[in-house]
JSON list of C-alpha atoms and ligand atoms in Angstrom, two decimals:
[
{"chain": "D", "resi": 1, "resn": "UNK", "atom": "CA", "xyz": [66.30, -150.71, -76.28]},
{"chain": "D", "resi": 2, "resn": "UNK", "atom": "CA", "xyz": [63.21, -151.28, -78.11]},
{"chain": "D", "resi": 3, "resn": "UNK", "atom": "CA", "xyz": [62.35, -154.41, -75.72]},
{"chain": "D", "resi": 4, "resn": "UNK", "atom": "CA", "xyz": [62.54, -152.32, -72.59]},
{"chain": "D", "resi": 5, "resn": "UNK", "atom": "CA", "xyz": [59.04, -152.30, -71.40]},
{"chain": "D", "resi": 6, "resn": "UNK", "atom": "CA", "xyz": [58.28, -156.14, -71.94]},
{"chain": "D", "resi": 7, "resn": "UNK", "atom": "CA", "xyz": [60.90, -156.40, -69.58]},
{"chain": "D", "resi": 8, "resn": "UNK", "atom": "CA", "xyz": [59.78, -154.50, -67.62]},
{"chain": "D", "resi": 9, "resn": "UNK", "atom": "CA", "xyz": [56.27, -155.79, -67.82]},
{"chain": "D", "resi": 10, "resn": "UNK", "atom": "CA", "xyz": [57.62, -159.63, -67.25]},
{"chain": "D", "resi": 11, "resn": "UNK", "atom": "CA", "xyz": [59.62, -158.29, -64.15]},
{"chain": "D", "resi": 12, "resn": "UNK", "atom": "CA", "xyz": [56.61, -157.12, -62.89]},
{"chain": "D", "resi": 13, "resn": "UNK", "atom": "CA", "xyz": [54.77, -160.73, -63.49]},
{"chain": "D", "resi": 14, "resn": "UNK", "atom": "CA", "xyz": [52.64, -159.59, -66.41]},
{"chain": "D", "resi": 15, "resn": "UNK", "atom": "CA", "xyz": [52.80, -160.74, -69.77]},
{"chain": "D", "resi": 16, "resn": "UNK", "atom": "CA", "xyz": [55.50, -158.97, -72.11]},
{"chain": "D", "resi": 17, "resn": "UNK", "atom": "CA", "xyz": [52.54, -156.56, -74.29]},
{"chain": "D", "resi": 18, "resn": "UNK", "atom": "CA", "xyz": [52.61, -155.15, -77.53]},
{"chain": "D", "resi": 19, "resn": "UNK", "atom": "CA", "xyz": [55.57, -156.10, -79.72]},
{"chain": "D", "resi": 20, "resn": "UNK", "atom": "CA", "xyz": [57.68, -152.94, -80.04]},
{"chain": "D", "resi": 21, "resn": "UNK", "atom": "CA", "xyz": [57.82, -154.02, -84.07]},
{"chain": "D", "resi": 22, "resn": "UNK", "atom": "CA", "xyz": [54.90, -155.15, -85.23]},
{"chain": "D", "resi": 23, "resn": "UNK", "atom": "CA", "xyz": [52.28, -153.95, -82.38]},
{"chain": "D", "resi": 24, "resn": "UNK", "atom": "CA", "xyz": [50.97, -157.26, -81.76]},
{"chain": "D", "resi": 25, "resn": "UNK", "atom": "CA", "xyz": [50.20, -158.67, -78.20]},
{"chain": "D", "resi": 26, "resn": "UNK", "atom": "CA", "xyz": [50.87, -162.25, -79.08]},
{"chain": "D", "resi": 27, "resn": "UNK", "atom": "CA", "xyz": [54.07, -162.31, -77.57]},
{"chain": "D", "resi": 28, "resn": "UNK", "atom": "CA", "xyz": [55.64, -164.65, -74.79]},
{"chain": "D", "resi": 29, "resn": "UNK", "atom": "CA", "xyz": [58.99, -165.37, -73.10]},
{"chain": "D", "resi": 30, "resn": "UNK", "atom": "CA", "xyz": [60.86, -167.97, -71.57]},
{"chain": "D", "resi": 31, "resn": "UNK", "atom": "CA", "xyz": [63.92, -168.06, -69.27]},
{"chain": "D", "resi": 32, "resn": "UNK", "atom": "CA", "xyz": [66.41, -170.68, -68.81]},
{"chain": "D", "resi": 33, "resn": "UNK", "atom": "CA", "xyz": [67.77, -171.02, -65.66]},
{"chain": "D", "resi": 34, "resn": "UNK", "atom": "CA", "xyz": [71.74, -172.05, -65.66]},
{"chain": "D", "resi": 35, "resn": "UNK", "atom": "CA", "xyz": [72.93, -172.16, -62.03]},
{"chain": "D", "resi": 36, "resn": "UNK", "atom": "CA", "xyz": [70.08, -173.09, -59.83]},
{"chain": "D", "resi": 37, "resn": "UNK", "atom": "CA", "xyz": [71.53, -172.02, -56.94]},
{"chain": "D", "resi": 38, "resn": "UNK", "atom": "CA", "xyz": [71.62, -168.39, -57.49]},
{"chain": "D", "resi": 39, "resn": "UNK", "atom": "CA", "xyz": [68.43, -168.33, -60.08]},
{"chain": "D", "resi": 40, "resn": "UNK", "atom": "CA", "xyz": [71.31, -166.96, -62.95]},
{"chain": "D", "resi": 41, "resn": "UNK", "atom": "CA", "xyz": [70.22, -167.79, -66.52]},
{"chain": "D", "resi": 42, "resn": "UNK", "atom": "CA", "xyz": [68.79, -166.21, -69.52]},
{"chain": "D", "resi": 43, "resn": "UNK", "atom": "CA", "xyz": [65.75, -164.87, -71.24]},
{"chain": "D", "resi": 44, "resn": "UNK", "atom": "CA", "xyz": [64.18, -164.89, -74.43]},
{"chain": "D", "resi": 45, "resn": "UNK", "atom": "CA", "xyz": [61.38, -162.63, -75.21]},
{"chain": "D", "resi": 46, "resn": "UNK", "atom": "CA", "xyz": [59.49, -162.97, -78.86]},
{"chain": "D", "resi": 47, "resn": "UNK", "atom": "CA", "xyz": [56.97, -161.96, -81.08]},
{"chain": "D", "resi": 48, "resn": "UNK", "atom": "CA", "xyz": [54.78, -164.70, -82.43]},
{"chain": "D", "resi": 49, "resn": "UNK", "atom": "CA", "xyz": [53.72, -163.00, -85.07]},
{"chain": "D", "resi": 50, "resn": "UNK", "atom": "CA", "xyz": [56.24, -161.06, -86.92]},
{"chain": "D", "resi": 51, "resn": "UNK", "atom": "CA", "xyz": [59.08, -163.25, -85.03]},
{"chain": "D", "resi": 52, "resn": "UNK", "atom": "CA", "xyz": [61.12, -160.64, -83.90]},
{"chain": "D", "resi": 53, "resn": "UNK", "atom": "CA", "xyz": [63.05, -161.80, -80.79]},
{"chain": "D", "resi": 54, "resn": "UNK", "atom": "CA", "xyz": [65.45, -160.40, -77.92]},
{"chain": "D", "resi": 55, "resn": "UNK", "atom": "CA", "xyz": [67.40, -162.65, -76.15]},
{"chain": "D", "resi": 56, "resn": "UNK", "atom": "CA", "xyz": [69.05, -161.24, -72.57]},
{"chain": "D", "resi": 57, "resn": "UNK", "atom": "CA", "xyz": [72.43, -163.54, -71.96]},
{"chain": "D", "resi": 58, "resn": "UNK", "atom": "CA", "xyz": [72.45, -162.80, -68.32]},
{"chain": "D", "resi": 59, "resn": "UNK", "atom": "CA", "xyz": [70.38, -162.18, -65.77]},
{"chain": "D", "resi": 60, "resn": "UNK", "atom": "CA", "xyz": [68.81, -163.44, -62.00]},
{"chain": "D", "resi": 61, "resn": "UNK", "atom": "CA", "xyz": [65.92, -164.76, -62.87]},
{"chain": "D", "resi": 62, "resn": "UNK", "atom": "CA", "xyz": [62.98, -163.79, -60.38]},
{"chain": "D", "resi": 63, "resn": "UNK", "atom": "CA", "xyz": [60.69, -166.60, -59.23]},
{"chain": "D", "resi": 64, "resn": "UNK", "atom": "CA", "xyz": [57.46, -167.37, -60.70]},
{"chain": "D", "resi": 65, "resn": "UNK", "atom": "CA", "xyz": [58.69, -166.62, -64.25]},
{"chain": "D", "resi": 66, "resn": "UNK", "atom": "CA", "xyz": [58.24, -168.98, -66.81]},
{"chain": "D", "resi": 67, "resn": "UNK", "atom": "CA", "xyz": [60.95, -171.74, -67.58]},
{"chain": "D", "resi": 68, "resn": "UNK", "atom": "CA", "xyz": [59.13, -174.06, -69.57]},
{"chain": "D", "resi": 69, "resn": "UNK", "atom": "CA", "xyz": [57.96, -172.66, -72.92]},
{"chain": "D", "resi": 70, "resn": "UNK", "atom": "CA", "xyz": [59.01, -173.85, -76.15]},
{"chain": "D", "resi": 71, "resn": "UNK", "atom": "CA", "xyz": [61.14, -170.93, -78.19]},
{"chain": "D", "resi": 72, "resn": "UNK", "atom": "CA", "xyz": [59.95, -171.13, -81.88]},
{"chain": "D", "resi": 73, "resn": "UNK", "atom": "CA", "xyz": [62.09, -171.45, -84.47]},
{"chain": "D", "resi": 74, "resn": "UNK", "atom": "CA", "xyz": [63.01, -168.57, -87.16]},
{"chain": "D", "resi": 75, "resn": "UNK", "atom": "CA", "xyz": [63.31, -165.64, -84.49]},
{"chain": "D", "resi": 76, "resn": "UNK", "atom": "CA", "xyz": [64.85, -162.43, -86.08]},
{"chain": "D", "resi": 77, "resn": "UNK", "atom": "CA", "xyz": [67.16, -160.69, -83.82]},
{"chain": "S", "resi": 1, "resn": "ZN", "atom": "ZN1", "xyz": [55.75, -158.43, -83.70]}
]
């Protein structure tokens, strides 16, 4: 899964890194958090510059993760 170390990387409360497409560090996440009780939502992870994109549909969403960035439009998945 080309996306596997941003993840990791955002798990660890870092920023995602280097695009696994284009090479380019301006990427960024957000998650979306569904069922506040339990911290279950989703994540998208992107590429600002070549818009590639990854979106995970499920997942517990560890605190201090951010919730409130704006996903561009035009991501290629
Ligand atoms: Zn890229």
């Amino acid at each position: 899964m080309k996306w596997g170390k941003n993840i990791e990387n955002i798990a660890k409360g870092k920023s995602p890194g280097k695009c696994p497409y284009c090479g380019s560090e301006n990427t960024d996440y957000n998650c979306t958090i569904v069922i506040p009780e339990k911290r279950l939502g989703h994540m998208m992870i992107w590429c600002n510059d070549c818009m590639r994109g990854y979106h995970i549909s499920r997942m517990e969403v560890p605190e201090g993760l951010k919730t409130d960035k704006e996903i561009p439009q035009g991501l290629k998945y």
